[in-house]
Coordinates of N, CA, C and O in Angstrom, one line a residue:
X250 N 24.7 12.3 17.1 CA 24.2 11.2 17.8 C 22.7 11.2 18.0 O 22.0 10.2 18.0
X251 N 22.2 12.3 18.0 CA 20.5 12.3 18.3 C 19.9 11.7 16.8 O 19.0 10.9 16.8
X252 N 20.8 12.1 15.7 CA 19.8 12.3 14.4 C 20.0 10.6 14.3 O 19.0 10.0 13.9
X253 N 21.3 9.8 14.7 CA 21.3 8.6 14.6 C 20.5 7.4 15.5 O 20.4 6.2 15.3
X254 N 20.1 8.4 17.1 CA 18.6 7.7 17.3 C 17.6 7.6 16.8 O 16.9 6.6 16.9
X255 N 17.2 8.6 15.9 CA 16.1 9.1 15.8 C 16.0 8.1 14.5 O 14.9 7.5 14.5
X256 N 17.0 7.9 13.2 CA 16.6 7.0 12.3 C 16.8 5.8 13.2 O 16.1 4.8 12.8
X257 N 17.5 5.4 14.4 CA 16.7 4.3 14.6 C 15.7 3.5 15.1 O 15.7 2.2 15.0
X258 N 14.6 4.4 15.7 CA 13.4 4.7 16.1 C 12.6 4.3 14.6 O 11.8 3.3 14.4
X259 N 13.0 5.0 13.8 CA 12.2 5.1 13.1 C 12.1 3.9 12.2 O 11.2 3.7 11.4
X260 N 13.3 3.2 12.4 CA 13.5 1.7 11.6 C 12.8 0.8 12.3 O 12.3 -0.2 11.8
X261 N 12.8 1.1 13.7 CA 11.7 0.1 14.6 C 10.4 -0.3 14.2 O 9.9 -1.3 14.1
X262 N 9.9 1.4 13.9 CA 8.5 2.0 13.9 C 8.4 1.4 12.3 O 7.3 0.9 12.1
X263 N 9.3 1.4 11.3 CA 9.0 1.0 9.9 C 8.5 -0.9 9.8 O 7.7 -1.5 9.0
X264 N 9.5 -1.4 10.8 CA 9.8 -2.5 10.7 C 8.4 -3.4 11.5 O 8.1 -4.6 11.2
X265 N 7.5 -2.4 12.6 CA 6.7 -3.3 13.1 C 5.2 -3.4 12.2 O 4.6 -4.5 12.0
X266 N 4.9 -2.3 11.7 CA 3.8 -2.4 11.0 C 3.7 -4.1 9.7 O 2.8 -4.7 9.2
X267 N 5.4 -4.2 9.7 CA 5.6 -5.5 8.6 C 5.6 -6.8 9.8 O 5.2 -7.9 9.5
X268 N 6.0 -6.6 11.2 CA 5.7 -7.8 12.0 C 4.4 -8.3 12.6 O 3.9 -9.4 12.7
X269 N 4.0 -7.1 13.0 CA 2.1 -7.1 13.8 C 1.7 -8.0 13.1 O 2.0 -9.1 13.5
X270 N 1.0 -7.8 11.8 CA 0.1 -9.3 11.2 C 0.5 -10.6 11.6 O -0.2 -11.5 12.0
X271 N 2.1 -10.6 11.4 CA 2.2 -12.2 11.7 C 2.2 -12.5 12.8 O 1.8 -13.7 12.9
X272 N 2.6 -12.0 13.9 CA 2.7 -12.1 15.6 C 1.1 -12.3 16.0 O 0.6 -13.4 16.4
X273 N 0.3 -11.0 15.7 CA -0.8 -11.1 15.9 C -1.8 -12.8 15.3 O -2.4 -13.7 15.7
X274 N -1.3 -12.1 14.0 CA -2.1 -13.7 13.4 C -1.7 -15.1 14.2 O -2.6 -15.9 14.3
X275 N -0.4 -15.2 14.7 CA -0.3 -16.2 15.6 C -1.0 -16.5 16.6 O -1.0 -17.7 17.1
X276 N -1.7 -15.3 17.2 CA -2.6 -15.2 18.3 C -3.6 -15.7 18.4 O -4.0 -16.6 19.1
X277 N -4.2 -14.8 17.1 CA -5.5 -15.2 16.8 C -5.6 -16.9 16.5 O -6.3 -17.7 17.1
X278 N -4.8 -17.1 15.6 CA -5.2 -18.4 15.1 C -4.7 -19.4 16.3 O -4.7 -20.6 16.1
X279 N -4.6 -19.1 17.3 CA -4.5 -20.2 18.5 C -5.1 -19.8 19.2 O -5.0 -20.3 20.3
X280 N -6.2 -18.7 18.9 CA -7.3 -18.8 20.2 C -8.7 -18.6 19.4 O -9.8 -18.3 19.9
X281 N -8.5 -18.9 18.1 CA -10.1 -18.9 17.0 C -9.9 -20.1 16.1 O -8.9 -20.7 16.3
X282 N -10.6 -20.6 15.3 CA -10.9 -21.8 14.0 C -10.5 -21.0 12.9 O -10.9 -21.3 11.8
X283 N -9.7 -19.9 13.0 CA -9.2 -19.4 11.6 C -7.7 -19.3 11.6 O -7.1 -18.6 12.4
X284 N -7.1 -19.9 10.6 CA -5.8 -20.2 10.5 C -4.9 -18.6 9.6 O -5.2 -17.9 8.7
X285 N -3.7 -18.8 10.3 CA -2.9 -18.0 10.0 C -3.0 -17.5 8.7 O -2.8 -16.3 8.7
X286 N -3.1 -18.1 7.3 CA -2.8 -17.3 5.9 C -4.2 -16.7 5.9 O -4.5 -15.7 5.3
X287 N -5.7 -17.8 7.0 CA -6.5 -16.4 6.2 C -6.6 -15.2 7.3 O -7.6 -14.4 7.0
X288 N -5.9 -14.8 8.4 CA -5.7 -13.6 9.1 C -4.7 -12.6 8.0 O -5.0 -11.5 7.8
X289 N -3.8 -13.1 7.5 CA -2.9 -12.7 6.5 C -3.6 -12.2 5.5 O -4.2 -11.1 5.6
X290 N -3.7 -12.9 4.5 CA -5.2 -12.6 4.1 C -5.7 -11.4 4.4 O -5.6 -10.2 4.0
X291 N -6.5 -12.1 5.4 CA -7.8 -10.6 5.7 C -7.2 -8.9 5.7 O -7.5 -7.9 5.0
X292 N -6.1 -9.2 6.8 CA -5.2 -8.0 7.1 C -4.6 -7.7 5.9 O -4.5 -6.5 5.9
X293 N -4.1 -8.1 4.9 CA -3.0 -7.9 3.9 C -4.1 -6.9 2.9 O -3.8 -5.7 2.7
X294 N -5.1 -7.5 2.5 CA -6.5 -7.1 1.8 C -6.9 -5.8 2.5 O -7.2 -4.9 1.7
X295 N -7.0 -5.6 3.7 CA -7.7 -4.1 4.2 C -6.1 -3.2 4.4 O -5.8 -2.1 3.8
X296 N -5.7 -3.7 5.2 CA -4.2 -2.9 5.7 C -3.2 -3.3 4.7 O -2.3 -4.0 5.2
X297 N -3.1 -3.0 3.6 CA -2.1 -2.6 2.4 C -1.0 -2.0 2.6 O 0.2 -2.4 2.6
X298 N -1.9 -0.2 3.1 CA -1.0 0.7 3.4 C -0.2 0.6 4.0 O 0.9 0.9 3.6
X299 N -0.5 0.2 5.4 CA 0.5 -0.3 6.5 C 2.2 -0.8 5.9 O 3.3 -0.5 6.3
X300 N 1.8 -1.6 4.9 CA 3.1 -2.2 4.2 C 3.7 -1.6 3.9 O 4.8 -1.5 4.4
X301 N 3.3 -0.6 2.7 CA 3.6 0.2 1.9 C 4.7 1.3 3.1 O 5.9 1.6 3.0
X302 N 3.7 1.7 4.1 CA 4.6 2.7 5.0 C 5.9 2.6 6.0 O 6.6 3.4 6.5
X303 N 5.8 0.7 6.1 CA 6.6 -0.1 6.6 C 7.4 0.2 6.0 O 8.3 1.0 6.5
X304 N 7.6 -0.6 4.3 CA 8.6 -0.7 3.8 C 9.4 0.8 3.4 O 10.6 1.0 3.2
X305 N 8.4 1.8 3.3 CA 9.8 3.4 2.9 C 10.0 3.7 4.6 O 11.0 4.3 4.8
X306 N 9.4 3.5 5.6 CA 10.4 3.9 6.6 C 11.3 2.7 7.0 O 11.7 3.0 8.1
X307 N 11.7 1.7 6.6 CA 12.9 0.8 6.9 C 13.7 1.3 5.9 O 14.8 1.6 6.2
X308 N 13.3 1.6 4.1 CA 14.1 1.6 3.1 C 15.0 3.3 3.7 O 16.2 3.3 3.8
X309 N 14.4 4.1 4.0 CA 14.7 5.2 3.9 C 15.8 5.4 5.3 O 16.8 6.1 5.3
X310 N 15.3 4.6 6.5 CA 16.2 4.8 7.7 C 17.2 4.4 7.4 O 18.2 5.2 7.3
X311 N 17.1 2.7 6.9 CA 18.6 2.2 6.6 C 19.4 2.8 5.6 O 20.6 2.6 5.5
X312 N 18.8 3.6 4.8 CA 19.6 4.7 3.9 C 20.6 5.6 4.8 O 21.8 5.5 4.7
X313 N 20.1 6.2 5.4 CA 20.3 7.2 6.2 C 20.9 6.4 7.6 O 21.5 7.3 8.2
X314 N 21.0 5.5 8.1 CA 21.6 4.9 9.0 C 23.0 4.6 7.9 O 24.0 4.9 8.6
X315 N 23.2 4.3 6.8 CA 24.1 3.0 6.2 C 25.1 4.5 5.5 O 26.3 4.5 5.7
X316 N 24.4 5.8 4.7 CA 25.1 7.1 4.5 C 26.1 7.7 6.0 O 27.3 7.8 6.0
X317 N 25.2 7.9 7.4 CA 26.3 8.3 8.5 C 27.2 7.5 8.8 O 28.2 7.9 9.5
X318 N 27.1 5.9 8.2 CA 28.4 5.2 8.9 C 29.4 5.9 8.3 O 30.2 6.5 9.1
X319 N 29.5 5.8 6.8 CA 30.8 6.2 5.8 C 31.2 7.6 6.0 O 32.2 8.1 5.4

């Protein structure tokens, strides 16, 4: 039961680094003159990685979440 918190902690933690930009960029772009694709944009262009670390901890939890069910 712990190891099956713990991958799903970690599907959270995979999953927000892929939501922040757009949440955020909603922010921004309703309290600045710069519209959502170019916060996207900007962020996508510097913070790459983020994505990249997003997508193998969601790929890898739900592995490992989707292996304990069976």
């Amino acid at each position: 039961m712990k190891r099956r918190l713990i991958w799903k902690i970690l599907l959270i933690v995979g999953i927000a680094p892929l939501v922040f930009p757009l949440l955020f960029g909603l922010y921004r772009a309703s309290t600045e003159s710069a519209t959502l694709s170019d916060w996207l944009i900007l962020y996508s262009f510097l913070y790459w990685p983020t994505y990249l670390v997003g997508i193998i901890l969601v790929a890898l939890s739900a592995y490992k979440l989707n292996r304990k069910q069976k």
